[in-house]
Amino acid sequence: MQIPGREREYRNIYLFLSLIFALSLVSCAASKTYWLNLRADSTVQKSPTTKLTIGVVPFQDNRPPSARIGQRVLSNGKEEPIRLKSSFPTQDITSIFLQLLKARNIHAVELTGWEAAPGNLKDLPEEVDIAIAVYVDALEVKASSYTFKTEIRYLVKLSAKVGFKAQGKVSTKTVEGRPEESVMRFKREEVEKTLNEALTSALGRLIDAAISSAG
């Protein structure tokens, strides 16, 4: 059976448009990315506190230089990247740390730099009692989505060099958080919230460790 010329033309146009539509869907699915913001968790811990002054060195990133912190793996095996929206995450995390100190009424001084060694404690500003240099070792989100649920694992790992001027010593502190959750649907806003809760908690524990070791 022969297809009339005009009908064949319409059919070819339909097939062409269908192909373009299908390719656009594939392209959109492949390019989907979840962007997360870093900010202090709304429930900020306000104790314990101290009358000592803490000097804060700008945080350093020990992770590979990439905005990608993980991925969501769909049931068909396709990966959707999870990335940080900020180009300067260590600046954001330093800012969160300073917010936490302020919430506890702890006087903080921003240091432009400090080599974390006992011999350099004498070079700190006179008002600084404790100096802290924090390193971001891990910041990850890994999600696996199935038909009726999504399992999400987080990892926040921070290490710090803490200098105590009165004691003339520098110690190393490490904290990490590994929350896990199983949810019905993957929601970017909820993932962002849980990541920030884990980050804020880890930073709070660094403050606790510094205060308790000051004596």
XYZ file of C-alpha atoms in Angstrom:
215
model
C 0.000 0.000 0.000
C 1.430 3.322 -1.069
C 1.237 6.367 1.176
C 0.149 9.554 -0.653
C 2.863 12.220 -0.973
C 1.271 14.788 1.349
C 0.468 12.130 3.977
C 4.047 10.862 3.766
C 5.287 14.418 4.292
C 3.083 14.859 7.372
C 4.241 11.523 8.704
C 7.906 12.444 8.277
C 7.342 15.773 10.012
C 5.569 13.987 12.883
C 8.399 11.467 13.248
C 10.986 14.244 13.149
C 9.199 16.296 15.805
C 8.712 13.185 17.952
C 12.429 12.465 17.735
C 13.298 16.048 18.712
C 10.893 15.854 21.667
C 12.323 12.530 22.842
C 15.877 13.835 22.586
C 14.939 16.969 24.523
C 13.503 14.827 27.321
C 16.673 12.764 27.482
C 18.777 15.903 27.457
C 16.766 17.498 30.272
C 16.924 14.360 32.370
C 20.668 14.050 31.874
C 21.317 17.677 32.754
C 19.276 17.774 35.967
C 21.400 19.027 38.847
C 20.512 19.733 42.489
C 22.115 22.909 43.862
C 22.516 23.287 47.631
C 23.214 26.354 49.760
C 25.286 26.250 52.935
C 23.870 28.148 55.902
C 23.631 27.837 59.681
C 20.876 25.547 60.933
C 17.987 27.477 62.469
C 18.329 25.681 65.827
C 21.733 27.050 66.852
C 23.213 25.785 70.120
C 23.862 28.680 72.537
C 25.929 26.922 75.205
C 28.460 26.219 76.569
C 30.208 29.576 76.356
C 33.489 31.082 77.516
C 35.013 34.468 78.321
C 38.101 33.555 76.328
C 38.624 35.127 72.911
C 38.855 32.771 69.943
C 40.855 33.660 66.862
C 39.487 32.076 63.688
C 41.689 31.356 60.695
C 39.857 31.215 57.321
C 38.831 27.592 56.773
C 40.749 25.494 54.268
C 39.367 22.822 51.951
C 41.106 19.446 51.825
C 38.598 18.093 49.303
C 39.226 17.871 45.549
C 38.441 21.208 43.834
C 34.878 20.562 42.673
C 31.433 21.955 43.435
C 30.035 18.432 43.194
C 29.466 16.839 46.614
C 27.532 13.747 45.560
C 24.762 12.382 43.412
C 21.290 10.951 43.316
C 21.203 7.567 41.587
C 17.827 6.812 39.984
C 16.276 3.352 39.770
C 17.424 3.082 36.136
C 21.020 3.732 37.169
C 21.177 7.291 35.877
C 23.073 9.764 38.094
C 21.929 13.295 38.894
C 24.708 15.486 40.357
C 24.374 17.251 43.703
C 26.455 20.426 43.845
C 27.119 23.389 46.104
C 25.725 26.628 44.741
C 28.516 28.753 46.222
C 31.858 29.070 44.471
C 33.544 29.643 47.839
C 32.188 27.022 50.283
C 34.990 27.483 52.831
C 34.045 31.149 53.145
C 30.450 30.109 53.783
C 31.500 27.566 56.426
C 33.809 30.096 58.111
C 30.878 32.520 58.237
C 28.638 29.845 59.790
C 31.314 29.138 62.421
C 31.512 32.839 63.320
C 27.705 32.956 63.595
C 27.789 30.043 66.048
C 30.407 31.784 68.194
C 28.324 34.963 68.209
C 25.205 32.998 69.203
C 27.126 31.730 72.263
C 28.342 35.247 73.131
C 31.937 34.195 72.489
C 34.200 37.006 71.351
C 35.847 36.081 68.059
C 38.663 37.660 66.089
C 39.138 36.877 62.412
C 42.789 36.060 61.759
C 44.300 36.598 58.323
C 46.595 33.662 58.896
C 48.337 31.582 61.533
C 50.731 28.682 61.133
C 49.407 26.094 63.582
C 52.532 25.392 65.639
C 53.283 25.991 69.353
C 56.139 28.334 68.485
C 53.749 30.628 66.617
C 51.311 31.151 69.481
C 53.339 34.171 70.592
C 52.576 35.845 67.248
C 48.820 35.856 67.855
C 47.101 39.163 68.677
C 47.307 39.931 72.388
C 43.572 39.557 72.931
C 43.407 36.048 71.404
C 43.426 33.161 73.898
C 42.567 30.301 71.531
C 43.385 30.066 67.829
C 41.590 27.605 65.602
C 42.316 26.564 62.028
C 39.660 24.280 60.538
C 39.954 22.002 57.514
C 37.007 20.608 55.540
C 37.901 16.956 54.930
C 34.562 15.684 53.610
C 31.177 17.099 52.625
C 29.082 14.490 50.824
C 25.508 13.559 49.948
C 24.704 10.225 48.311
C 21.124 9.285 47.455
C 19.659 6.123 45.930
C 16.095 6.374 44.635
C 13.795 3.392 44.186
C 10.130 3.137 43.201
C 8.647 4.054 46.559
C 11.571 5.376 48.609
C 14.881 7.191 48.546
C 17.766 6.397 50.869
C 20.137 9.281 51.595
C 23.519 9.200 53.322
C 25.436 12.283 54.406
C 29.033 12.752 55.490
C 30.505 15.839 57.146
C 34.077 15.562 58.394
C 36.114 18.433 59.826
C 39.535 18.550 61.433
C 41.111 21.435 63.309
C 44.363 22.633 64.783
C 43.569 24.386 68.051
C 46.202 26.523 69.742
C 45.999 27.419 73.433
C 48.182 30.433 74.180
C 48.227 30.063 77.979
C 49.200 26.393 77.754
C 51.643 26.899 74.888
C 50.297 23.908 72.985
C 48.490 23.019 69.776
C 46.162 20.023 69.610
C 44.260 18.321 66.803
C 40.494 17.829 66.908
C 38.379 15.826 64.475
C 34.591 15.649 64.258
C 32.253 14.013 61.793
C 28.578 13.383 61.218
C 27.017 10.556 59.198
C 23.248 11.023 59.203
C 21.125 8.636 57.161
C 17.461 8.826 56.224
C 14.865 6.990 54.186
C 12.141 9.151 52.617
C 9.284 8.698 50.177
C 10.485 11.427 47.821
C 13.779 13.172 47.146
C 13.325 16.868 47.931
C 16.183 19.278 47.352
C 15.087 21.587 50.187
C 15.004 18.752 52.727
C 18.407 17.459 51.629
C 19.845 20.957 52.003
C 18.309 21.254 55.476
C 19.726 17.926 56.688
C 23.188 18.712 55.295
C 23.218 22.076 57.065
C 22.050 20.465 60.310
C 24.950 17.998 60.132
C 27.433 20.763 59.291
C 26.203 23.070 62.061
C 26.333 20.223 64.570
C 29.917 19.355 63.597
C 31.028 22.973 63.912
C 29.338 23.203 67.307
C 31.239 20.154 68.508
C 34.513 21.755 67.445
C 33.654 24.762 69.602
C 32.772 22.444 72.509
C 36.099 20.620 72.145
C 38.097 23.853 72.071
C 36.351 25.257 75.142
C 36.608 22.059 77.185
C 40.334 21.723 76.438
C 41.098 25.311 77.415
C 40.813 24.366 81.084
